[in-house]
JSON list of C-alpha atoms and ligand atoms in Angstrom, two decimals:
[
{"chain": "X", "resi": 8, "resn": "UNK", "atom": "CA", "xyz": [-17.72, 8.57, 0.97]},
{"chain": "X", "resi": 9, "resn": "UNK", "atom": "CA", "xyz": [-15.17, 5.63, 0.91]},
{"chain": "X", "resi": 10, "resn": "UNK", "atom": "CA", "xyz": [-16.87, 1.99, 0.94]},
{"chain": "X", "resi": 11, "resn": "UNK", "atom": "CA", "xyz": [-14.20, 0.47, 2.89]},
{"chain": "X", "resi": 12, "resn": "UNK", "atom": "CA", "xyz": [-13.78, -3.70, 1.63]},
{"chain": "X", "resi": 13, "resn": "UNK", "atom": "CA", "xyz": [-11.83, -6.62, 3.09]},
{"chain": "X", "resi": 14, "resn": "UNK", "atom": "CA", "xyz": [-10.99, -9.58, 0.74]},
{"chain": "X", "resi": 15, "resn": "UNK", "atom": "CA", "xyz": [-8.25, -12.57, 1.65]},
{"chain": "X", "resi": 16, "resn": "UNK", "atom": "CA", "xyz": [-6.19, -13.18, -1.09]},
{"chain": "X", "resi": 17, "resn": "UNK", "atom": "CA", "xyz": [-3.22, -12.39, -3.13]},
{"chain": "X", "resi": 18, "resn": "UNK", "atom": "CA", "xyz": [-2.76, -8.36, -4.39]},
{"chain": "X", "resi": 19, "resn": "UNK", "atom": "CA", "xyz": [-1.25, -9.40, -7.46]},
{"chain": "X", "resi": 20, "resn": "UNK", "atom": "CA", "xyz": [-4.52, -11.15, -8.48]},
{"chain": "X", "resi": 21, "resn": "UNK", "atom": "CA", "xyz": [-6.75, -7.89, -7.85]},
{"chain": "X", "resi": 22, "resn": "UNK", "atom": "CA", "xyz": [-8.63, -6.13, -10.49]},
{"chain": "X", "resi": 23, "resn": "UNK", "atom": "CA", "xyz": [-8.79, -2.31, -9.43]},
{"chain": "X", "resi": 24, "resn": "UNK", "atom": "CA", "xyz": [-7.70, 1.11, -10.77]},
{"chain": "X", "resi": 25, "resn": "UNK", "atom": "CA", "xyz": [-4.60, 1.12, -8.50]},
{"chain": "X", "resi": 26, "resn": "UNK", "atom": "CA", "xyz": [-3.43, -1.52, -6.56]},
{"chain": "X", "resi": 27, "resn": "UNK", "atom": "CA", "xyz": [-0.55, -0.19, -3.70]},
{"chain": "X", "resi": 28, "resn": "UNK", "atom": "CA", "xyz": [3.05, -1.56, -3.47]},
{"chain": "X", "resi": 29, "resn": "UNK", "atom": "CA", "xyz": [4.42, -1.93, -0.47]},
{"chain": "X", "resi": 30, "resn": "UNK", "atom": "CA", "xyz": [7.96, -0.90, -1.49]},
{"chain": "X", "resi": 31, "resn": "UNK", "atom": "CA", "xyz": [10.73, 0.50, -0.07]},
{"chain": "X", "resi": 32, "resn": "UNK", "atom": "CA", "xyz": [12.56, 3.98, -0.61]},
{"chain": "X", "resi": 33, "resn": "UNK", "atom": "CA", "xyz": [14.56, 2.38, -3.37]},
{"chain": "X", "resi": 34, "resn": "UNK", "atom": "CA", "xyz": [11.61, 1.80, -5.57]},
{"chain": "X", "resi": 35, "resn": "UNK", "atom": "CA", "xyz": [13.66, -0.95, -6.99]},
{"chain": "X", "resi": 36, "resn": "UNK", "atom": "CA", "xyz": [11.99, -4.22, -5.88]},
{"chain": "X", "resi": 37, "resn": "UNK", "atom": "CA", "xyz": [12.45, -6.34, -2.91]},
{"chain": "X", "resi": 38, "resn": "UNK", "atom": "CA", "xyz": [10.04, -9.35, -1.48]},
{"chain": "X", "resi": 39, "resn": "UNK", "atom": "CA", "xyz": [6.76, -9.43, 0.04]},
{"chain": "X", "resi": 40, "resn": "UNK", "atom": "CA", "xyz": [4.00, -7.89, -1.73]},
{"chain": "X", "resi": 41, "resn": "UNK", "atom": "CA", "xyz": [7.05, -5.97, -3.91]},
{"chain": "X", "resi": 42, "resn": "UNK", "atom": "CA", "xyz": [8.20, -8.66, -5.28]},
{"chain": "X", "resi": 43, "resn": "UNK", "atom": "CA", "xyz": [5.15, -10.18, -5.80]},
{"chain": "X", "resi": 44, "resn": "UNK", "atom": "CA", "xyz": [3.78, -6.60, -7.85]},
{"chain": "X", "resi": 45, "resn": "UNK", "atom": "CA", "xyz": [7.21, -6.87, -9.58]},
{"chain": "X", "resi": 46, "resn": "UNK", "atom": "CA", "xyz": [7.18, -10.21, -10.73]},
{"chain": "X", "resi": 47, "resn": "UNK", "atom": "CA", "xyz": [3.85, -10.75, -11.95]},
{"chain": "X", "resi": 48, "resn": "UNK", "atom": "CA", "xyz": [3.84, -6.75, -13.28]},
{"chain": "X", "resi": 49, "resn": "UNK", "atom": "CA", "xyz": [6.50, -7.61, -15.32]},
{"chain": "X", "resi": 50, "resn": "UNK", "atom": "CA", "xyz": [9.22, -5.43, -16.41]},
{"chain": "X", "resi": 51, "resn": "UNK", "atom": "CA", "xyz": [7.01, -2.20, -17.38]},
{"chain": "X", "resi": 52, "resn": "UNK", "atom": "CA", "xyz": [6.84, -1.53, -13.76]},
{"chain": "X", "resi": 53, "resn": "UNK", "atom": "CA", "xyz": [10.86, -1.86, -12.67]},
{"chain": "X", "resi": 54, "resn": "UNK", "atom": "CA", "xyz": [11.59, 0.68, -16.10]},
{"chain": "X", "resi": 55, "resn": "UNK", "atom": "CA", "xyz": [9.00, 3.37, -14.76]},
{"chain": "X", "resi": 56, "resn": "UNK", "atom": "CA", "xyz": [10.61, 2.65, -11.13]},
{"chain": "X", "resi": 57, "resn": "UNK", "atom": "CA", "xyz": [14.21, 3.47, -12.65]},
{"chain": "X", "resi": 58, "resn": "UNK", "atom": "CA", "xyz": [12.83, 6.43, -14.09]},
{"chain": "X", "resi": 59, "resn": "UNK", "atom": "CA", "xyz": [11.65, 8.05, -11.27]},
{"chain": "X", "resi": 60, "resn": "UNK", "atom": "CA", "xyz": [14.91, 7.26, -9.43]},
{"chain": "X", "resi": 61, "resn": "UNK", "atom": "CA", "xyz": [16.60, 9.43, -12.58]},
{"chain": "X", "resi": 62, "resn": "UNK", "atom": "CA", "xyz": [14.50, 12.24, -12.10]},
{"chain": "X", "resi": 63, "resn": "UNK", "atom": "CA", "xyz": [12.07, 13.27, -8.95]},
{"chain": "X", "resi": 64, "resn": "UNK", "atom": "CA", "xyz": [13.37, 11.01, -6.61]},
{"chain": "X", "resi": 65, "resn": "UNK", "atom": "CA", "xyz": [17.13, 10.22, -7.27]},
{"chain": "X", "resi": 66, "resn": "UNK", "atom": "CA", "xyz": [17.15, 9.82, -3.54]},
{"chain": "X", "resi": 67, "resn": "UNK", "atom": "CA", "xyz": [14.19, 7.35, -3.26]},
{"chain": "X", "resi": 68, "resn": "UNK", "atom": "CA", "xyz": [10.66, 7.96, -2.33]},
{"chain": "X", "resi": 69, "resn": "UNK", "atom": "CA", "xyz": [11.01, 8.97, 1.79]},
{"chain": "X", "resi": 70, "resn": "UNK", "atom": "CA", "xyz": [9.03, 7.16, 4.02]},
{"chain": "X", "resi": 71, "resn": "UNK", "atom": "CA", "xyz": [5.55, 7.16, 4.31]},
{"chain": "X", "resi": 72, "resn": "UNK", "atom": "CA", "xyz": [5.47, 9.12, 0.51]},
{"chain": "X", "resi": 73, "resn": "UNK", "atom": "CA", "xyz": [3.57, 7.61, -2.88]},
{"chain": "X", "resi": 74, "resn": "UNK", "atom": "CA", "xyz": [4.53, 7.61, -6.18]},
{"chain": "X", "resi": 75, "resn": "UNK", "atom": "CA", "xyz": [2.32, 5.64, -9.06]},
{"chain": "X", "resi": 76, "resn": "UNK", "atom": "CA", "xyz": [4.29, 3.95, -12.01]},
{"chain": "X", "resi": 77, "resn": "UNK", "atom": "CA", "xyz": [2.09, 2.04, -14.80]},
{"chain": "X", "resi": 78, "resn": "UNK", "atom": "CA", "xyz": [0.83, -1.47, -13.63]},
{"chain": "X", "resi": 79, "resn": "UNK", "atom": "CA", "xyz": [2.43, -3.51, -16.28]},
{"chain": "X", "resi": 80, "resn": "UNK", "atom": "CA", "xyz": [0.54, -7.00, -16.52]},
{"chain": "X", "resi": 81, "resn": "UNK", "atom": "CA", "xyz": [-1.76, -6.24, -13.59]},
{"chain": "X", "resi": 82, "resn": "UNK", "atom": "CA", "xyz": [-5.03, -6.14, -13.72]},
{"chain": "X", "resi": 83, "resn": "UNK", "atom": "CA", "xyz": [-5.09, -2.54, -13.03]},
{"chain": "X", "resi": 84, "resn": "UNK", "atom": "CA", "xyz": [-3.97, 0.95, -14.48]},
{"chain": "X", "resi": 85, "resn": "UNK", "atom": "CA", "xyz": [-1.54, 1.75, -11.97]},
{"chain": "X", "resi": 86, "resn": "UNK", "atom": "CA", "xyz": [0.70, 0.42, -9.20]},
{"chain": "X", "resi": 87, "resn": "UNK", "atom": "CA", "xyz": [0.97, 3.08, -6.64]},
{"chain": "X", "resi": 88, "resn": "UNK", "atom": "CA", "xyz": [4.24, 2.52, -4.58]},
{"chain": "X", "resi": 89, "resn": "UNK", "atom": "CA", "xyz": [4.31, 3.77, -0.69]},
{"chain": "X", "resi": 90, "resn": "UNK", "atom": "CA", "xyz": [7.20, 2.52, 1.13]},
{"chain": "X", "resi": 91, "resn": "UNK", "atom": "CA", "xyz": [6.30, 2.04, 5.06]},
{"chain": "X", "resi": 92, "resn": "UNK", "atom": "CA", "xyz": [8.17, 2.65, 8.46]},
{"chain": "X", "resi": 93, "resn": "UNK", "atom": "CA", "xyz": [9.94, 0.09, 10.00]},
{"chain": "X", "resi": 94, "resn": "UNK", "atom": "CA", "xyz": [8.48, -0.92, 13.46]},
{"chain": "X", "resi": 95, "resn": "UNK", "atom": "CA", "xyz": [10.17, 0.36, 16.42]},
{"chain": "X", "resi": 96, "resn": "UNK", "atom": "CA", "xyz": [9.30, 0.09, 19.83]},
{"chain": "X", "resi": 97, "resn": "UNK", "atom": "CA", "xyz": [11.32, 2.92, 21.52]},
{"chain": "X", "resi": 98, "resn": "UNK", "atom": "CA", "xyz": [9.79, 5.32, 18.34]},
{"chain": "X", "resi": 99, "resn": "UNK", "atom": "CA", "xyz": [6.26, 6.26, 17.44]},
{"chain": "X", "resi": 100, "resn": "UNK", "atom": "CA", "xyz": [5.85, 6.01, 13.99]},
{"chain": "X", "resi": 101, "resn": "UNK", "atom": "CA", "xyz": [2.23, 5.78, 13.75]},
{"chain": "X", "resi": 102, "resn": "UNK", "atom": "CA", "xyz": [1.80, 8.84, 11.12]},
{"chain": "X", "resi": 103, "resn": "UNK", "atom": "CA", "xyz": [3.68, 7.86, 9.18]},
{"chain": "X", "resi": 104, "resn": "UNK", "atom": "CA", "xyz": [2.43, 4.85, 8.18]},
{"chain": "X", "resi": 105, "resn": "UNK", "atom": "CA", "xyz": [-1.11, 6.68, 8.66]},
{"chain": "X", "resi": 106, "resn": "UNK", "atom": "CA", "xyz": [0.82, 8.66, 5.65]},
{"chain": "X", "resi": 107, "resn": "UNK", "atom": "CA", "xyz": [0.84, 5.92, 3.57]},
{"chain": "X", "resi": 108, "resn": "UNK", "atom": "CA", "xyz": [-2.48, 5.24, 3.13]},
{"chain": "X", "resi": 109, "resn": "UNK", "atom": "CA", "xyz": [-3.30, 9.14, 2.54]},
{"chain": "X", "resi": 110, "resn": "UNK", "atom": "CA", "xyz": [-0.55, 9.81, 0.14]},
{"chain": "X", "resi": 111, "resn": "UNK", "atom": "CA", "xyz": [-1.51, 6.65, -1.40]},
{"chain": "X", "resi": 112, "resn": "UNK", "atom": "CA", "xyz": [-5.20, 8.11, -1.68]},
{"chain": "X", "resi": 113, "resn": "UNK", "atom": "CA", "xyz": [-4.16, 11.92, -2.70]},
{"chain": "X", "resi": 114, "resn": "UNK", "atom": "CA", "xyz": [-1.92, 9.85, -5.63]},
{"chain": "X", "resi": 115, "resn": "UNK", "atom": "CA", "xyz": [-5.25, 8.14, -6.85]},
{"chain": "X", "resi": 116, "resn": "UNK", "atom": "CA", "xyz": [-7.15, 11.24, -6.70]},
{"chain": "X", "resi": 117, "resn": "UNK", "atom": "CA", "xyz": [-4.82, 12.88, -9.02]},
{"chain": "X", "resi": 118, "resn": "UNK", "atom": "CA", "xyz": [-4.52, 9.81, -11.26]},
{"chain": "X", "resi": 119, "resn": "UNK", "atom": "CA", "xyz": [-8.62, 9.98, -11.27]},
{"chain": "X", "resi": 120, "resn": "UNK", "atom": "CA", "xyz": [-8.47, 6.30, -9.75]},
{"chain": "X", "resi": 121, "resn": "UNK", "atom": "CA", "xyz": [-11.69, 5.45, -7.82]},
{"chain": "X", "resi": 122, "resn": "UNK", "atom": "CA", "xyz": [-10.95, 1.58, -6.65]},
{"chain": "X", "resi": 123, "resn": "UNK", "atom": "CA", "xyz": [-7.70, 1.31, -5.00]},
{"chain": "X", "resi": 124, "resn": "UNK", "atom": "CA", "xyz": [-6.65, -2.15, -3.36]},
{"chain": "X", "resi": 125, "resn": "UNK", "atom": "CA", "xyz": [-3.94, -1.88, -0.47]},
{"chain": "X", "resi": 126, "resn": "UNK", "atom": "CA", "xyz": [-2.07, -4.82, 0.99]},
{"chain": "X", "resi": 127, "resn": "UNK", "atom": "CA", "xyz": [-1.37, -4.47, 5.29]},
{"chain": "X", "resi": 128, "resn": "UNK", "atom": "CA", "xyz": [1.83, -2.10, 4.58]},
{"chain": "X", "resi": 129, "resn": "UNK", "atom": "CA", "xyz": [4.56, -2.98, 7.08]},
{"chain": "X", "resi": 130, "resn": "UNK", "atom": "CA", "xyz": [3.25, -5.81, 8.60]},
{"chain": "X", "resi": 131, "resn": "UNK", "atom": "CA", "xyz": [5.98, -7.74, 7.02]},
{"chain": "X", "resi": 132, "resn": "UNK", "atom": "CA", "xyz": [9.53, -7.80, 6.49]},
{"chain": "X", "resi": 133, "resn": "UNK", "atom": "CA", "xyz": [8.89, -4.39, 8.48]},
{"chain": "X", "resi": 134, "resn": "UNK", "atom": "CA", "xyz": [7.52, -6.19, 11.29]},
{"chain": "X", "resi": 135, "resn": "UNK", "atom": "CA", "xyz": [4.40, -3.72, 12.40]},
{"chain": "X", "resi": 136, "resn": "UNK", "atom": "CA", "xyz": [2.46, -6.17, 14.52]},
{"chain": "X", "resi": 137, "resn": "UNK", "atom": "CA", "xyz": [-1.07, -6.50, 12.53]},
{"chain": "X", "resi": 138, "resn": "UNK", "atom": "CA", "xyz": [-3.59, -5.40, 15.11]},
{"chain": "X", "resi": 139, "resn": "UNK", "atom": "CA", "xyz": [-2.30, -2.41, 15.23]},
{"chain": "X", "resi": 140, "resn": "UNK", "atom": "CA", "xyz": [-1.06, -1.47, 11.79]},
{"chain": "X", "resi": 141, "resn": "UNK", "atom": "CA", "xyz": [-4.95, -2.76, 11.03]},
{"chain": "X", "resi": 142, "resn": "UNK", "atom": "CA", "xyz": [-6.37, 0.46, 13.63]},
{"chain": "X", "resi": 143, "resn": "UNK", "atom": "CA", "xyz": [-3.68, 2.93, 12.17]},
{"chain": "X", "resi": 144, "resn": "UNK", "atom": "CA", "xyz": [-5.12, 1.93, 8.17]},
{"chain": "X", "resi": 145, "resn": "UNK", "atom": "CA", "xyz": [-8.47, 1.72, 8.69]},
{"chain": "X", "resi": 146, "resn": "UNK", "atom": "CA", "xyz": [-8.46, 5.55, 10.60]},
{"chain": "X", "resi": 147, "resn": "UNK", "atom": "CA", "xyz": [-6.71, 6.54, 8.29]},
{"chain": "X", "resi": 148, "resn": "UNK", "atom": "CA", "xyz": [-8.89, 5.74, 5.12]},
{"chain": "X", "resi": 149, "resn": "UNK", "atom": "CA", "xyz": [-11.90, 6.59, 7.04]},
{"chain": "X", "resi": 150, "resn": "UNK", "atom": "CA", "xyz": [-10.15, 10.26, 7.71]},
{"chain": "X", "resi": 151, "resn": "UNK", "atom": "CA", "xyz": [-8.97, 11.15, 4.30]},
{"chain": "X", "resi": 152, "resn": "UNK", "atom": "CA", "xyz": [-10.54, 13.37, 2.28]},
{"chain": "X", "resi": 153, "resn": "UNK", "atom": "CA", "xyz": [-10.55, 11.73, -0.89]},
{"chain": "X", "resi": 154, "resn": "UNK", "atom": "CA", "xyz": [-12.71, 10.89, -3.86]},
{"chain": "X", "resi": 155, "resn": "UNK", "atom": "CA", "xyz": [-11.86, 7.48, -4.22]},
{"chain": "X", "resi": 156, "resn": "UNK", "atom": "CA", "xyz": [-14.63, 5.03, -4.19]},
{"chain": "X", "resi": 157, "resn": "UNK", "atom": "CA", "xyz": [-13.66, 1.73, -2.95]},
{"chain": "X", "resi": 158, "resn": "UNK", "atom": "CA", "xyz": [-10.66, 1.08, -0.87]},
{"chain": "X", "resi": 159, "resn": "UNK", "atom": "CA", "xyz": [-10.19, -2.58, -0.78]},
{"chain": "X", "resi": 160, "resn": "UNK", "atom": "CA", "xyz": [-7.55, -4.06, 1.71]},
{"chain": "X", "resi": 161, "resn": "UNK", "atom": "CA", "xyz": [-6.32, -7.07, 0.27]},
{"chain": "X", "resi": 162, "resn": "UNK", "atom": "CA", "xyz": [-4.89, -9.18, 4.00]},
{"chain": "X", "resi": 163, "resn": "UNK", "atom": "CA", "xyz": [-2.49, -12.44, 2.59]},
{"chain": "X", "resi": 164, "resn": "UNK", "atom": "CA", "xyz": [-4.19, -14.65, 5.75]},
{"chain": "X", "resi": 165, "resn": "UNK", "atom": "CA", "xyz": [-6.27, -15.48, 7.82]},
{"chain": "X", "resi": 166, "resn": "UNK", "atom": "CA", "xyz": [-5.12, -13.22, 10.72]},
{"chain": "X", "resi": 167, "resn": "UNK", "atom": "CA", "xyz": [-4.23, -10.45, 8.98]},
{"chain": "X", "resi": 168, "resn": "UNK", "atom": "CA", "xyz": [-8.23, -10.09, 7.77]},
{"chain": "X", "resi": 169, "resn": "UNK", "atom": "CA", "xyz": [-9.67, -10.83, 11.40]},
{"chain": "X", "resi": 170, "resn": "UNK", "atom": "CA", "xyz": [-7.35, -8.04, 12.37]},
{"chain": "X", "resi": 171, "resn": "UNK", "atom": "CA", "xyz": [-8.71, -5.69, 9.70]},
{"chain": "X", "resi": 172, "resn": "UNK", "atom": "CA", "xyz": [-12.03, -6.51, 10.46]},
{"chain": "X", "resi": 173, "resn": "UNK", "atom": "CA", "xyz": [-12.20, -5.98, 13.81]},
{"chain": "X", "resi": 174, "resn": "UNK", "atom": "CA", "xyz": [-11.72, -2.69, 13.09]},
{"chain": "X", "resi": 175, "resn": "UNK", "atom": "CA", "xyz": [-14.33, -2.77, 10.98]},
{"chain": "X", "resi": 176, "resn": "UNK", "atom": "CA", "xyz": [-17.01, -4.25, 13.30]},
{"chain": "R", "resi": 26, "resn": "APR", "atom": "N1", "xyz": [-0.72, -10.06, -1.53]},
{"chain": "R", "resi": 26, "resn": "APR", "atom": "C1", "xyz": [-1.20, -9.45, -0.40]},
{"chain": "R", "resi": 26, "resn": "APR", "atom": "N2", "xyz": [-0.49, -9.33, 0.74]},
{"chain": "R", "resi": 26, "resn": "APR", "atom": "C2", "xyz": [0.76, -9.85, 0.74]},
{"chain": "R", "resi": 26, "resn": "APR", "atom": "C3", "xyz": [1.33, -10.49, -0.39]},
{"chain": "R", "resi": 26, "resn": "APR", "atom": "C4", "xyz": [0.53, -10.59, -1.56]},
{"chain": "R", "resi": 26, "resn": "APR", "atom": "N3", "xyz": [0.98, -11.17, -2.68]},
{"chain": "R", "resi": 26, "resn": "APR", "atom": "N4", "xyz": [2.61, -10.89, -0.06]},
{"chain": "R", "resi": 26, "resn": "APR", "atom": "C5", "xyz": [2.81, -10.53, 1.21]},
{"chain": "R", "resi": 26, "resn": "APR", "atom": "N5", "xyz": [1.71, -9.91, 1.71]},
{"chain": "R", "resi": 26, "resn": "APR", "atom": "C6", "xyz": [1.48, -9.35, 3.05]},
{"chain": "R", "resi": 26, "resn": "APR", "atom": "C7", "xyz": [2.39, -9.81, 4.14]},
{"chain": "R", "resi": 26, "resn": "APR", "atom": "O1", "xyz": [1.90, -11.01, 4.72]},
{"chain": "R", "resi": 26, "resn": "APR", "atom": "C8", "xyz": [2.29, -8.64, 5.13]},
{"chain": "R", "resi": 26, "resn": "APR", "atom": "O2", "xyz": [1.14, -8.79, 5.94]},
{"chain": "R", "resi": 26, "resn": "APR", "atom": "O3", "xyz": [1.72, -7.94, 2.93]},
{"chain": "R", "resi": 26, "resn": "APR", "atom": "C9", "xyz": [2.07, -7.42, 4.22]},
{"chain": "R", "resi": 26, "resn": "APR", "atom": "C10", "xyz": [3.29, -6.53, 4.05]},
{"chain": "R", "resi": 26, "resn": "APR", "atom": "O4", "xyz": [4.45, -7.32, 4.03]},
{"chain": "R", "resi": 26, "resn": "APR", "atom": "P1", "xyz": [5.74, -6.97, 3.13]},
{"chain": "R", "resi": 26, "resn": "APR", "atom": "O5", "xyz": [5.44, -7.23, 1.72]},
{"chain": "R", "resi": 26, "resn": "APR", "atom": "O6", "xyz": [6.90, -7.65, 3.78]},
{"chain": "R", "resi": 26, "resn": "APR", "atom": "O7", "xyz": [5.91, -5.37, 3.27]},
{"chain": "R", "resi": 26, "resn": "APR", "atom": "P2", "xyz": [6.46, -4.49, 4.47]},
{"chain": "R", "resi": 26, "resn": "APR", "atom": "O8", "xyz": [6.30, -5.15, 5.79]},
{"chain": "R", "resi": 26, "resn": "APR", "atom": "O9", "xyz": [5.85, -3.13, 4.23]},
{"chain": "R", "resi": 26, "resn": "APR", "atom": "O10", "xyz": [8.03, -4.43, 4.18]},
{"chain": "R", "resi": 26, "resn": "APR", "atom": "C11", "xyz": [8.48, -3.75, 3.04]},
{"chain": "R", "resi": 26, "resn": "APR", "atom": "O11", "xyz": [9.72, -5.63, 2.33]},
{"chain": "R", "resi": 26, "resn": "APR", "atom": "O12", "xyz": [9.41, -6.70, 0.36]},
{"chain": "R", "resi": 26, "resn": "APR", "atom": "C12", "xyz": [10.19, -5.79, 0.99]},
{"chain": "R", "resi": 26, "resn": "APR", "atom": "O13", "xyz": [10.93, -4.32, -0.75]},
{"chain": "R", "resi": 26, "resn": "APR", "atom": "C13", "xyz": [10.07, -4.42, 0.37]},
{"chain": "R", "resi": 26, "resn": "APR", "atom": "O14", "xyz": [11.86, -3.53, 1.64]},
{"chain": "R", "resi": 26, "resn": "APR", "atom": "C14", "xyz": [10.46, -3.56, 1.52]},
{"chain": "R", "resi": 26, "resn": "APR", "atom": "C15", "xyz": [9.85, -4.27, 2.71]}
]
């Protein structure tokens, strides 16, 4: 059984087994959380990036798929990259940001990581409003079969964690 935990706060600053990346398909940096992973993961990270572009994914990592590279300077074995849908209002999109969080999971199960931290994927630059990205993560952790231990959503403000814990409560 997942414990499910909410902390405010920078990703970057986590300690876990994996902490996610909220990338996109070109696994080769960007802002937000990414650059944030990138910049404070140092170098280590970008190199493993390239290297899966030169062999399993030479056409990036698709949309709602997970990849882990090493962590670099984090405080954490892996990064585990998942690169989110864009929000659209005429298109429901739901699973696959509901595929996110389970790829992300079925990724730490094969790494044998049992704390995983996630950031609110797509409730950036990608512009999934936050209540609702919040119900979509939350299910989804809840539903996966997986043997992680602790999955720890790490919300940048205020907002973002009363929208993850309502769905909590
Ligand atoms: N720690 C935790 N959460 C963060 C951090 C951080 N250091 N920085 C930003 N966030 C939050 C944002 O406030 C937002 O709620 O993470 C959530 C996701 O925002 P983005 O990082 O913009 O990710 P996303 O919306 O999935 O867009 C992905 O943005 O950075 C680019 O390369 C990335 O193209 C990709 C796109």
């Amino acid at each position: 059984m997942t414990t499910i935990t909410l902390v405010q706060g920078d990703i970057t600053r986590q300690s876990a087994d994996a902490i996610v990346n909220a990338a996109n398909s070109s696994l080769l940096g960007g802002g937000g959380v990414d650059g944030a992973i990138h910049r404070r993961g140092g170098p280590a990270v970008l190199a493993d990036c390239r290297a899966l572009r030169a062999s399993r994914y030479g056409k990036g990592l698709p949309t709602g798929r997970a990849v882990a590279t090493t962590a670099g300077d984090l405080d954490a074995r892996w990064v585990i990259h998942t690169v989110g849908p864009v929000w659209s209002a005429t298109e429901d999109r739901s699973d696959l940001l509901a595929s996110c969080y389970r790829e992300s999971l079925r990724v730490a199960d094969e790494l044998g990581a049992r704390t995983v931290a996630f950031p609110a994927v797509s409730t950036g630059v990608y512009r999934w409003p936050m209540e609702d990205a919040a119900r979509i993560a939350v299910a989804a952790v809840r539903s996966a079969p997986t043997s992680v231990e602790e999955a720890r959503f790490v919300l940048f403000d205020e907002r973002a964690y009363e929208a993850f814990a309502a769905q909590l409560r």
